[in-house]
Every structure is written in C-alpha cells, then in structure tokens.
DNA sequence: GGATTCGATGACTTTTAATCATGGCTGACG
DNA sequence: CGTCAGCCATGATTAAAAGTCATCGAATCC
C-alpha cells in the first residue's frame, strides 16, 4: 500500500484556507504568510499525497474535484481535532475529560439534567454521558466503573463507594389546583382519608413510608395508582389522585404547570439524596466543580 | 478560553509511544530517536497543553491520570487520521473517497451487496453508503445528487441521468423442489394453468408482463399472492405458489436453499437491469472499477 | 504599452526538531 | 561503601523543515 504521511496539520490548514480563499495570494494574506509560502506548502502537500489538488490554468489555481473531496475530509479531521482540544481543556479544568453519570428516575428528569446543563455551560469541552436506572443499579454501575458518579436517594450502603449526602428535605403533597386541599397551606396525613393516591412504582422513593404512615394513623385511602415517577405530576393533573413525594422531583415536574400545586405535608417525611463515587475519584478536580454547581442549583429548590 | 495548540502530530505520537513503552529511553529506542529527543518532545507537549502528563519520581517518569485520558483521546484522533489516510488512498484510486449507492429491492439483497463487498475487498479505504428503494426513488435520488449511482430494472428514462444497461436476461420460474414442475427442464406458460403464483408487489419486475402473458394465452391461474420481492423464495419454499422472476434476484435468494429450484421459462420474458448516474460522473475513475467488478460478478449469474 | 495581479522558483533565512555531550539521581550488586 | 547500569534533564549545537526574499513570466484590464 502506497504510504500517505499526515504529519503536518499546518499544510492541511493552508490547503483548506487556499480552497476557501480561491487564490494563493489571498490565502497568504488571510494566513499572514507569503504567497510563495502558500505555493510551497501546496506543492509539498500534492507531492506528499500523490494527488493533484489544483490545475494551474493561465497562472491561476483551479481546484480539482479531488481537492473538494479532500477539503471535506479535512473539515472532518479538524472537527475531530477541535473535539480533542475541548477534551484537553476539560482535562485541565477537571482532571478528566469525560464524565459518566447515572441517576435514579426521580432525579433524572430535572435536577441532574439541570446540573449537566450548567456544567456544560461553564465548560463546553466536557463530554458527559448520562443514564437513568434504579438506585440499586446506580450503585452497581458506579462500583463497577461503568459510571463515574451516581445520584441516588439515601440511605444506601456500599463498601466500595463514597456516599455524599447533598440534601435532606421533607416530602411535599401534590394536589390538583382545583382540589379542595389546594386551598390548604399544609396537608396532613389525616387529609389522605378517602383520597386516591399516586405513588411511585419504585421502592425507596417515599411510597412505602407513606403507606406505613397512613396505616399507623388508621387512615384509609380510597385507592392507589403506581406510576413511573416521571409521570406523577401528569397523573395528579389528570385527577388520578394526589401524591406525596420528594420536593426535588416535584419541583422539576411542576415547572410550567399551573394545574398542580405543592403543599407541605405533615407529619414530616424526611427525604435525602446524594452522590456516590468510587474512592479513587475523591480527589478528582471535577468533583469540586460538580459539588459547587450542584449546591447552587439546590438553592433553587424548596427546603 | 486558554488556547491549546495542536499543530504537531509527531509530539502526540511520541507521547503515545512513551505511555505505551513506560520509559523515555525505551520509547526512544522504539521510535529510533534519542532519549533526549523524547524528553524534549514531552516537555514541549506538557508546556503546550498546560497539563502535567508525567511525574518525575526518582528519575523515572510516572504517568498521571490525565496522561491516560489524553492517551484515549489521542487514540481516537489517530483513528480519525487513519480514516483520513484511507480516504486519501481512495481518492487517489477512484477520484472519490465516498460512494452512495441506491438500488431496487430486487438487487438490494444479493447482487449489489456482493458488488459492494468486492469493491471494499479491493479497497478498504472506500466509504460506501447504501440504501434500498423503488426504481422511481432510485432515479430521483441519483438525479438530486443524494446518491452517486443507482441500480434499477430497465427500461427507465431520465433526462438528467446516464443509463447503462448491464444485463439482459430471461425470467426464470421458481418452483418448490417437491413440485411436479420441478422435474421439468423448462416451465411454459401453459404449466401455469391452475397454479398459485407469487408475484412482486412492485411494478416493473415481471409481474405485470407475466399476468398479461397468461391472459393472452387464455391461462387461468388459481390465485396470486403479492409479496415483497425479498421474500419470494421463502414464499415459494413454503408452498404459497410458484413464481416467475428475474434470475439475478432469484439466484441471490436461492443461495443455500435446496427446497426451491429454478427452471427456464417460455415464452421468454426479457429482463434488464442497469446502472444510472449523473452526467458529471461519467469520467469518475470509480465507475471503471465498479463496471469491472460488476461484470466479474455478473459472470456468476445465469444467462 | 503599462499597470496590476497571479503563481512558481532559485537562493536564502528562520524556526523547529532532534542530537550530542554531560551531569545527577536511583537501585542493584559485590 | 563503591561501582555499575539505567534513568531523566539540560546547555550547546546541528539538521531538517518551513517560510521569505527577490525575481520572472503569464494573463488581464485600461
């Protein structure tokens, strides 16, 4: 196979500018080098690649079809190099250029995408991949190294992972805006008597504790619907029932909705969530940035 | 934004080899340059990127985590550069580095994939994209420049395209191996009396002419099933009926099957297919290669 | 015909990459 | 403890590559 050496990006860049400029003289002006420098560089590139890129017609350079195809390929490569530059900048900033995040559904539709959006706003070079899964799977994914960090409700336990509590807050009650309870400033467990409830189809997201609480107060509910946590606000809005859930997820789902309101609930049901990561990640610069950004975002959520 | 300059692939290559080799001295031996050359190159790269890639511990270089991440990024870039090299080699060989082919279903499952496979065997650097669609859409796709070449049954007409006939052959009759007609050396239109037929659900693939022929000979068929042309052999094999179709498609579908046999059919129904391309493609080197390869393959099909 | 712009090229300079020579550090071994 | 081997870094230098300078010929325009 005939060899093709690409060792000089500069000559590819000169070629690219030459094609865009239409003449060696104009390319030279654009690049701040001499016209003969451009001419030399082109001749060297044509010799090196073994392809005639320009015809010399009447003392003018006329691009060949091959030149246009090479141009497309060079644009592609320059895109790749730009990605490399971004990764290097992220490497400088974070100590890592790629971040794999796993989160539970309760956080996966609002808080974590906002966190990611803010991180990327600050650092476009960062590459983040994100997946949503159960708490148990988040832990396994981070333990095995398939994800770098994970967001889960607490408590969880893992001998391999560092577990960092980010927020402890109290559950809220979601009710349709036209529901009698909407006029209350606080909903109590007694108010759940004869109400339909919408609860999460996932454990450890407040569902079990709520039913326990109701039972311990001898409260009978009219019925319950289990739903994917991502759709609870929509369920409540459509009169399926009322719900008691963590305010992070609730706030995320209520953005832009006026047909569902959120009220404090008593007695208090504590809700915590946090971040998990492997021990070898504890000193990675990116964590500081993630913590800082995350804390800023949490200030926008109710206590 | 702090600048990061990637102008020297050589220094990235030296870095890559250094990480793989484990020491500057070994990397130097591998690359055929001096140890101090490797040391200089590394220092220059670290300075240029603003990232410390190696710790100097007790006169040994110890890679930092950032070094491993950069290494992954460089491997990615080198893959991209390899793709560029392949494209350049294809550009030299064909005058183009990418080829977009559109074909009708009758050719899309056998002949054209074989053609593509053979072209790529000869030239790995080539990038081919392939799509399957009706004759009419093939013509439109090539006319509009979304595909470079197309394969269709003939006749077709287009004022914009060059139409090149590749093969004219006669239709064949497919019958189940255990069918009485399988023992014949030739099936005639009279044999279709009271038989179930499987015909293509696409026009211009022998279906209309066959029904016409039967009608003109006062032949009554027992029934017909219209099928996607790609599944006709499977239909025949399962006793849905017998079929009369072009031998290219038939041969492609019978590969590896012993439960369906192919017999000459009379009277003859001619079938042609060909390649279409735009006028500005007529002198592209790739066409010669495609014609040559295509003609080789066609020799393996029945006349 | 002269002015302007273009590209190519011989001769040359500047810049970059790498070498040469050397020194210091570390660990293994006798 | 001294010697040896292997490592890395560095001042001084060289070789190679990139680009400039000066110039020429060709084409177009006024």
XYZ file of C-alpha atoms (C1' of nucleotides) in Angstrom:
666
model
C 0.000 0.000 0.000
C 1.431 3.347 -1.013
C 2.168 5.381 2.039
C 0.444 8.619 2.829
C 2.010 10.697 5.561
C -0.008 13.157 7.523
C 2.434 14.728 9.833
C 1.814 18.363 9.133
C -1.528 19.760 10.097
C -0.228 23.152 9.084
C -0.090 22.173 5.430
C -3.642 20.833 5.621
C -4.747 24.093 7.181
C -3.020 26.054 4.433
C -4.740 23.922 1.813
C -8.113 24.437 3.479
C -7.647 28.201 3.529
C -6.438 28.170 -0.075
C -9.558 26.371 -1.236
C -11.774 28.753 0.704
C -9.888 31.845 -0.435
C -9.735 30.878 -4.101
C -6.160 32.053 -4.653
C -2.755 31.536 -3.110
C -2.254 35.269 -2.785
C -5.498 35.741 -0.888
C -4.806 32.703 1.289
C -1.383 34.157 2.096
C -2.965 37.415 3.201
C -5.520 35.533 5.274
C -2.883 33.380 6.945
C -0.249 36.064 7.354
C 2.384 34.212 5.394
C 3.852 34.932 1.954
C 2.277 33.857 -1.324
C 5.340 31.786 -2.105
C 4.949 30.082 1.266
C 1.464 29.004 0.270
C 2.720 27.867 -3.115
C 5.499 25.837 -1.488
C 3.154 24.288 1.020
C 0.672 23.266 -1.686
C 3.374 21.743 -3.856
C 4.691 19.812 -0.873
C 1.232 18.532 0.011
C 0.478 17.440 -3.541
C 3.796 15.637 -3.663
C 3.279 14.055 -0.272
C -0.246 12.817 -1.012
C 0.371 11.949 -4.653
C -2.789 13.800 -5.718
C -3.038 16.829 -7.913
C -5.245 19.210 -5.990
C -5.110 22.226 -8.309
C -4.695 22.701 -12.022
C -2.517 25.636 -12.997
C -4.527 27.281 -15.723
C -3.394 30.593 -17.094
C -1.464 31.358 -13.937
C -4.441 30.674 -11.762
C -5.059 27.771 -9.433
C -8.202 25.819 -10.256
C -9.296 23.225 -7.718
C -9.784 19.672 -8.927
C -12.729 17.514 -7.783
C -10.270 15.655 -5.586
C -9.471 18.943 -3.857
C -13.121 19.365 -2.850
C -13.268 15.848 -1.504
C -10.047 16.282 0.441
C -11.451 19.536 1.781
C -14.475 17.673 3.213
C -12.186 15.114 4.793
C -10.007 17.824 6.293
C -13.044 19.575 7.733
C -13.993 16.313 9.388
C -10.497 15.867 10.797
C -10.473 19.430 12.050
C -13.719 18.752 13.815
C -12.038 15.791 15.492
C -9.076 17.939 16.459
C -11.421 20.529 17.890
C -13.002 17.769 19.986
C -9.523 16.842 21.162
C -8.879 20.456 22.083
C -12.115 20.538 24.051
C -11.186 17.343 25.817
C -7.785 18.741 26.686
C -9.357 21.896 28.065
C -11.728 19.802 30.145
C -8.773 17.709 31.285
C -7.073 20.882 32.507
C -10.190 22.145 34.211
C -11.482 18.929 35.737
C -8.682 16.453 35.673
C -10.914 14.390 33.442
C -12.417 14.971 30.047
C -15.334 12.592 30.194
C -17.914 12.024 32.823
C -20.408 9.234 33.083
C -23.334 9.919 35.334
C -26.044 7.542 36.486
C -29.148 8.704 38.345
C -32.441 7.447 39.645
C -35.581 8.452 37.731
C -36.695 10.830 40.484
C -33.675 12.989 39.717
C -33.164 12.050 36.112
C -35.763 14.313 34.573
C -34.987 17.545 36.306
C -32.223 18.086 38.761
C -29.494 16.058 37.083
C -30.145 17.368 33.550
C -30.031 20.884 35.010
C -26.761 20.040 36.738
C -25.349 18.705 33.500
C -26.632 21.694 31.542
C -24.945 24.089 33.950
C -21.670 22.158 33.965
C -21.603 22.201 30.172
C -22.463 25.884 30.050
C -19.327 26.517 32.054
C -17.201 24.056 30.130
C -18.246 23.113 26.638
C -15.273 20.795 26.234
C -16.636 18.293 28.687
C -18.159 15.072 27.444
C -20.899 13.716 29.632
C -22.856 10.559 29.182
C -25.925 10.080 31.300
C -28.149 7.126 32.084
C -31.131 6.563 34.261
C -31.694 3.457 36.341
C -32.824 2.181 39.726
C -30.883 3.040 42.893
C -29.555 -0.462 43.086
C -28.326 -0.309 39.503
C -26.780 3.133 40.054
C -24.679 1.695 42.859
C -23.632 -1.312 40.816
C -22.814 0.847 37.820
C -20.564 3.166 39.840
C -18.961 0.311 41.756
C -18.070 -1.450 38.520
C -16.626 1.699 36.986
C -19.177 1.967 34.208
C -20.335 5.231 35.668
C -18.084 7.777 37.376
C -20.683 9.249 39.703
C -24.226 8.411 40.619
C -27.189 10.190 42.173
C -29.473 8.228 44.425
C -31.934 8.648 47.255
C -30.479 7.898 50.658
C -29.844 5.873 52.639
C -27.916 3.425 50.549
C -24.892 1.451 51.533
C -21.875 0.288 49.632
C -18.498 -0.816 50.905
C -16.783 0.379 47.750
C -18.287 3.778 47.300
C -18.101 7.165 48.935
C -21.591 8.393 49.725
C -22.110 12.101 49.991
C -25.402 13.479 51.208
C -26.390 16.548 49.252
C -29.809 17.354 50.558
C -32.236 16.360 53.230
C -35.664 17.814 52.828
C -39.257 16.973 53.620
C -41.789 15.366 51.358
C -44.453 17.546 49.755
C -48.027 16.831 48.790
C -49.076 17.357 45.157
C -52.734 18.100 44.593
C -54.693 19.273 41.557
C -55.115 23.048 41.608
C -58.910 22.647 41.714
C -58.826 20.170 44.587
C -60.163 21.268 47.991
C -56.822 20.511 49.597
C -55.200 23.020 47.257
C -56.536 25.836 49.441
C -54.759 24.458 52.493
C -51.353 25.729 53.455
C -50.448 22.290 54.679
C -51.780 18.793 54.021
C -51.763 16.313 56.872
C -51.864 12.550 56.842
C -55.466 12.796 58.072
C -56.365 14.618 54.881
C -55.450 11.481 52.953
C -58.556 9.718 54.290
C -60.636 8.515 51.357
C -58.291 10.094 48.808
C -56.796 8.374 45.822
C -53.030 8.289 45.942
C -50.482 8.175 43.176
C -47.265 6.599 44.319
C -44.013 5.703 42.651
C -43.625 2.208 41.259
C -40.096 2.194 42.616
C -39.158 1.398 46.172
C -37.278 3.808 48.373
C -38.916 6.890 46.997
C -41.312 7.636 49.783
C -44.053 5.229 48.733
C -43.548 2.626 51.401
C -43.080 5.153 54.238
C -46.271 6.976 53.209
C -48.430 3.888 53.214
C -46.856 2.942 56.538
C -47.615 6.360 57.938
C -51.210 6.237 56.795
C -51.668 2.797 58.275
C -50.109 3.843 61.562
C -52.656 6.680 61.792
C -55.529 4.350 60.882
C -56.074 6.308 57.695
C -57.906 4.509 54.894
C -57.157 5.649 51.403
C -59.640 5.229 48.582
C -57.117 3.644 46.283
C -53.653 3.927 44.893
C -52.073 4.043 41.459
C -48.491 3.119 40.971
C -46.718 5.153 38.333
C -43.315 5.778 36.928
C -42.058 8.673 38.966
C -41.542 10.757 35.849
C -45.252 10.861 35.193
C -46.639 11.542 38.664
C -47.375 15.234 38.121
C -49.212 14.383 34.934
C -51.212 11.776 36.834
C -52.123 14.246 39.562
C -53.013 16.905 36.983
C -55.397 14.453 35.380
C -57.199 13.710 38.621
C -55.823 10.224 39.054
C -55.104 11.049 42.694
C -52.894 13.106 44.944
C -49.300 12.323 45.715
C -46.715 12.749 48.407
C -43.182 12.873 47.129
C -39.794 14.451 47.416
C -39.738 18.126 46.503
C -36.794 17.882 44.141
C -38.660 15.663 41.757
C -41.897 17.511 42.418
C -40.395 20.915 41.685
C -38.849 19.608 38.497
C -42.173 18.267 37.313
C -44.171 21.341 38.214
C -42.110 23.723 36.117
C -44.528 25.328 33.698
C -47.577 23.631 35.216
C -50.325 25.597 36.925
C -52.828 22.801 37.301
C -50.997 21.114 40.167
C -49.871 22.715 43.400
C -47.417 21.585 46.032
C -48.106 21.842 49.741
C -46.076 20.984 52.859
C -47.045 17.658 54.344
C -47.196 16.607 57.963
C -46.041 14.743 59.833
C -42.679 15.247 58.222
C -41.276 12.530 55.990
C -37.602 13.137 55.509
C -36.093 12.612 52.145
C -32.395 12.602 51.351
C -30.479 12.250 48.208
C -26.830 12.219 47.492
C -23.951 11.468 45.170
C -21.886 8.311 45.105
C -18.480 7.718 43.595
C -15.546 5.410 43.871
C -12.746 6.008 46.339
C -10.237 6.728 43.570
C -12.430 9.594 42.436
C -12.290 11.509 45.695
C -9.519 13.843 44.580
C -10.624 14.395 41.032
C -11.000 18.090 40.324
C -14.274 17.559 38.570
C -15.958 16.666 41.867
C -15.358 20.104 43.304
C -16.941 21.680 40.268
C -19.874 19.282 40.388
C -20.418 19.971 44.108
C -20.249 23.707 43.630
C -22.637 23.660 40.677
C -24.956 21.225 42.420
C -25.155 23.333 45.550
C -26.028 26.410 43.509
C -28.870 24.526 41.873
C -30.141 23.126 45.167
C -30.644 26.644 46.476
C -33.422 26.980 43.913
C -35.311 24.035 45.411
C -37.562 24.327 48.475
C -36.057 23.420 51.832
C -10.592 30.498 26.789
C -6.990 29.398 27.227
C -5.547 28.336 23.941
C -4.420 24.831 23.194
C -2.456 24.333 20.037
C -2.312 21.004 18.319
C -0.035 21.528 15.419
C 2.327 18.679 15.875
C 1.034 15.162 15.457
C 4.582 13.962 15.891
C 4.653 15.060 19.525
C 1.346 13.294 20.159
C 2.735 10.168 18.583
C 5.844 10.408 20.755
C 3.659 10.820 23.822
C 1.562 7.806 22.856
C 4.644 5.639 22.404
C 6.093 6.917 25.671
C 2.987 5.901 27.585
C 2.971 2.501 25.961
C 6.695 1.958 26.446
C 6.818 3.067 30.045
C 10.081 4.984 29.769
C 11.562 7.694 27.621
C 14.584 5.552 26.890
C 12.502 2.642 25.671
C 10.250 4.975 23.659
C 13.365 6.460 22.063
C 14.579 3.014 21.060
C 11.123 2.167 19.684
C 10.892 5.380 17.682
C 14.507 5.493 16.558
C 15.201 8.880 18.085
C 17.326 9.835 21.093
C 16.153 9.696 24.699
C 16.709 13.425 24.994
C 14.551 13.933 21.903
C 11.710 12.147 23.683
C 12.338 14.175 26.803
C 12.289 17.425 24.815
C 9.149 16.456 22.991
C 7.323 15.570 26.199
C 8.346 18.779 27.894
C 7.201 20.748 24.884
C 3.847 18.968 24.836
C 3.260 19.486 28.550
C 4.084 23.145 28.161
C 1.927 23.490 25.082
C -1.107 21.792 26.626
C -0.604 23.181 30.111
C -1.081 19.737 31.637
C 1.440 17.721 33.568
C 1.389 14.322 31.943
C 4.161 12.636 33.929
C 5.517 12.987 37.418
C 9.262 12.734 37.701
C 9.736 10.424 40.621
C 13.188 9.209 41.459
C 14.396 9.732 37.922
C 11.512 7.801 36.452
C 8.531 9.085 34.553
C 5.221 8.152 36.159
C 2.111 8.825 34.111
C -0.596 10.960 35.684
C -4.315 10.106 35.348
C -4.537 12.959 32.878
C -1.957 11.166 30.756
C -4.178 8.108 30.484
C -7.142 10.218 29.492
C -5.124 12.107 26.906
C -3.902 8.762 25.595
C -7.508 7.657 24.981
C -8.230 10.917 23.200
C -5.124 10.560 21.058
C -6.066 7.020 20.109
C -9.411 8.379 18.949
C -7.744 11.106 16.915
C -5.351 8.633 15.394
C -8.307 6.548 14.337
C -9.690 9.640 12.634
C -6.378 10.280 10.937
C -6.300 6.694 9.752
C -9.733 7.246 8.239
C -8.374 10.329 6.517
C -5.488 8.292 5.162
C -7.916 5.704 3.837
C -9.998 8.407 2.246
C -6.930 9.898 0.625
C -5.912 6.496 -0.716
C -9.409 6.003 -2.104
C -9.245 9.479 -3.598
C -6.063 8.503 -5.402
C -7.518 5.220 -6.582
C -11.025 6.307 -7.536
C -11.030 10.035 -7.806
C -13.559 9.965 -4.981
C -13.438 8.707 -1.431
C -17.123 8.171 -0.755
C -19.788 6.446 -2.764
C -23.506 6.499 -2.219
C -25.431 3.726 -3.903
C -29.167 3.304 -4.246
C -30.772 0.106 -5.553
C -34.151 -1.521 -6.051
C -35.072 -4.330 -3.649
C -34.652 -6.968 -6.372
C -30.948 -6.192 -6.438
C -30.527 -4.902 -2.929
C -30.271 -8.223 -1.142
C -27.794 -10.002 -3.303
C -26.086 -8.549 -6.295
C -25.413 -5.052 -5.009
C -24.153 -6.147 -1.573
C -21.835 -8.574 -3.356
C -20.653 -5.771 -5.594
C -20.015 -3.557 -2.586
C -18.282 -6.370 -0.723
C -15.945 -6.986 -3.635
C -15.198 -3.279 -4.124
C -14.321 -2.956 -0.433
C -12.201 -6.090 -0.518
C -10.119 -4.389 -3.170
C -10.092 -1.010 -1.474
C -10.726 -0.810 2.242
C -10.310 2.946 2.245
C -13.543 3.448 0.395
C -16.635 4.645 2.230
C -19.866 3.375 0.788
C -23.351 4.121 1.917
C -26.168 2.055 0.523
C -29.924 2.402 0.516
C -32.767 0.449 -0.968
C -35.815 1.995 -2.574
C -38.202 1.799 -5.504
C -36.977 2.365 -9.066
C -38.660 5.710 -9.155
C -36.981 6.767 -5.931
C -33.611 5.488 -7.132
C -33.853 7.758 -10.141
C -34.910 10.768 -8.051
C -32.179 10.114 -5.519
C -29.447 9.991 -8.170
C -30.863 12.955 -10.081
C -30.858 15.059 -6.922
C -27.307 14.083 -6.048
C -28.202 12.274 -2.835
C -26.921 9.073 -4.366
C -23.963 8.847 -6.738
C -25.082 5.768 -8.620
C -28.217 3.698 -8.737
C -29.214 0.204 -9.826
C -32.617 -0.278 -11.371
C -34.541 -2.574 -13.683
C -34.830 -1.251 -17.217
C -36.285 0.429 -19.072
C -36.348 3.678 -17.152
C -35.985 7.130 -18.516
C -34.435 10.252 -17.154
C -33.260 13.342 -18.945
C -30.621 14.034 -16.344
C -29.047 10.653 -15.942
C -26.828 8.343 -17.905
C -28.407 4.917 -18.104
C -26.117 1.992 -18.652
C -27.547 -1.433 -19.320
C -25.583 -4.083 -17.513
C -27.521 -7.243 -18.201
C -30.390 -8.528 -20.246
C -31.545 -11.980 -19.351
C -34.694 -14.064 -19.330
C -37.044 -14.622 -16.475
C -36.903 -17.936 -14.624
C -39.594 -19.959 -12.898
C -39.146 -20.816 -9.233
C -40.905 -23.929 -8.022
C -40.720 -25.915 -4.773
C -38.289 -28.812 -5.113
C -41.102 -31.281 -4.445
C -43.442 -29.784 -7.030
C -44.236 -31.792 -10.185
C -42.911 -28.962 -12.338
C -39.534 -29.298 -10.617
C -38.830 -32.372 -12.748
C -39.291 -30.388 -15.951
C -36.305 -28.855 -17.695
C -38.446 -25.959 -18.717
C -41.707 -24.458 -17.477
C -44.084 -22.983 -20.021
C -46.884 -20.512 -19.590
C -49.323 -23.388 -20.118
C -47.926 -25.005 -16.981
C -49.218 -22.066 -15.002
C -52.792 -23.240 -15.535
C -54.426 -23.696 -12.124
C -51.229 -22.857 -10.272
C -50.908 -20.356 -7.473
C -48.498 -17.572 -8.315
C -46.329 -15.415 -6.119
C -45.576 -12.096 -7.722
C -43.716 -8.994 -6.640
C -45.689 -6.208 -5.022
C -43.626 -3.754 -7.016
C -44.325 -2.810 -10.611
C -41.803 -3.297 -13.396
C -40.374 -6.523 -12.076
C -42.030 -9.026 -14.384
C -45.346 -9.253 -12.561
C -47.485 -7.306 -14.993
C -45.951 -8.877 -18.107
C -46.482 -12.352 -16.645
C -50.148 -11.817 -15.906
C -50.513 -10.308 -19.369
C -48.812 -13.279 -20.930
C -51.032 -15.734 -19.092
C -54.142 -13.830 -20.091
C -53.041 -13.652 -23.709
C -52.699 -17.456 -23.707
C -56.085 -17.887 -22.033
C -54.361 -19.376 -18.994
C -56.288 -19.237 -15.724
C -54.237 -19.209 -12.572
C -55.615 -20.482 -9.292
C -54.643 -17.381 -7.397
C -51.848 -14.946 -6.751
C -50.018 -13.628 -3.710
C -48.214 -10.370 -3.861
C -45.028 -10.259 -1.840
C -42.047 -8.099 -1.200
C -39.534 -9.312 -3.716
C -37.053 -10.126 -0.983
C -39.292 -12.842 0.371
C -40.418 -14.564 -2.793
C -38.128 -17.584 -2.485
C -39.296 -18.082 1.080
C -42.888 -17.901 -0.133
C -42.277 -20.477 -2.852
C -40.401 -22.725 -0.423
C -43.430 -22.642 1.865
C -45.812 -23.715 -0.875
C -47.524 -20.360 -1.239
C -47.196 -20.676 -5.022
C -44.709 -20.665 -7.848
C -43.055 -17.573 -9.216
C -41.597 -16.195 -12.401
C -38.925 -13.596 -11.856
C -35.588 -12.223 -12.947
C -32.687 -14.655 -12.453
C -30.441 -12.142 -10.665
C -32.782 -11.806 -7.757
C -33.729 -15.465 -7.973
C -30.131 -16.643 -7.880
C -29.384 -14.385 -4.922
C -32.310 -15.799 -2.996
C -31.601 -19.423 -3.801
C -28.106 -19.397 -2.397
C -28.039 -22.081 0.248
C -31.584 -23.243 -0.444
C -32.335 -26.726 -1.784
C -36.095 -26.652 -1.364
C -36.670 -24.376 -4.355
C -35.448 -24.920 -7.878
C -35.171 -22.558 -10.797
C -36.212 -23.518 -14.314
C -36.111 -21.707 -17.655
C -39.457 -20.279 -18.621
C -41.089 -19.951 -22.008
C -42.067 -17.998 -23.864
C -39.150 -15.746 -22.982
C -39.707 -12.691 -20.823
C -36.744 -10.410 -21.145
C -35.461 -8.662 -18.105
C -32.824 -5.942 -17.985
C -31.182 -4.055 -15.271
C -28.619 -1.347 -15.309
C -26.779 1.414 -13.543
C -27.683 5.090 -13.562
C -25.553 8.091 -12.708
C -25.357 11.792 -13.339
C -23.619 13.207 -16.379
C -20.858 14.759 -14.263
C -19.978 11.321 -13.001
C -19.178 9.825 -16.378
C -15.438 10.374 -16.080
C -15.018 9.491 -12.454
C -12.426 6.762 -12.048
C -14.582 4.850 -9.642
C -17.040 3.984 -12.415
C -14.478 1.937 -14.294
C -13.725 -0.033 -11.180
C -17.417 -0.552 -10.456
C -18.077 -1.699 -14.044
C -15.165 -4.095 -13.994
C -16.131 -5.567 -10.641
C -19.800 -5.726 -11.626
C -19.069 -7.547 -14.852
C -16.996 -10.130 -12.993
C -19.889 -10.771 -10.650
C -22.437 -10.986 -13.447
C -20.499 -13.864 -14.976
C -21.562 -15.907 -11.945
C -25.265 -15.407 -12.777
C -27.153 -17.477 -15.335
C -27.526 -16.059 -18.829
C 2.101 49.517 -23.777
C 1.934 49.937 -18.973
C -0.085 48.595 -14.593
C -1.764 45.082 -11.775
C -2.317 40.544 -10.128
C -1.332 35.915 -10.305
C 1.828 31.603 -9.395
C 6.471 29.363 -9.494
C 11.195 29.181 -8.319
C 16.375 29.833 -7.007
C 18.672 31.328 -3.207
C 18.469 32.214 1.363
C 16.854 32.824 6.381
C 14.287 31.494 10.325
C 12.217 28.191 13.081
C 11.665 23.758 14.822
C 13.052 19.207 15.992
C 16.428 16.458 17.415
C 21.332 15.278 18.587
C 25.486 15.423 21.289
C 27.714 15.508 25.440
C 27.239 15.581 30.028
C 25.675 15.531 34.849
C 22.850 13.977 38.655
C 19.855 10.523 40.754
C 18.397 5.851 41.942
C 18.716 0.981 42.715
C 21.221 -3.397 42.392
C 25.215 -5.907 43.345
C 29.622 -7.446 45.210
C 30.692 1.659 50.569
C 31.985 1.813 45.786
C 30.855 0.575 41.223
C 27.783 -0.102 37.516
C 23.683 0.288 34.780
C 19.788 2.708 33.644
C 17.053 6.500 34.063
C 15.841 11.699 33.001
C 17.030 16.668 32.139
C 19.657 20.218 30.072
C 23.181 23.521 27.654
C 25.060 23.799 23.349
C 24.740 22.530 18.806
C 23.234 20.556 14.312
C 19.974 19.084 10.795
C 15.643 19.430 8.736
C 11.600 21.829 7.669
C 9.037 25.927 6.851
C 8.860 30.117 5.044
C 10.880 34.615 2.996
C 13.073 37.440 -0.474
C 13.708 38.743 -4.964
C 12.541 37.918 -9.322
C 10.467 36.263 -13.598
C 6.830 35.053 -16.852
C 1.890 34.969 -17.970
C -2.643 36.883 -18.195
C -5.978 40.567 -17.914
C -7.510 45.234 -17.942
C -7.487 50.069 -19.149
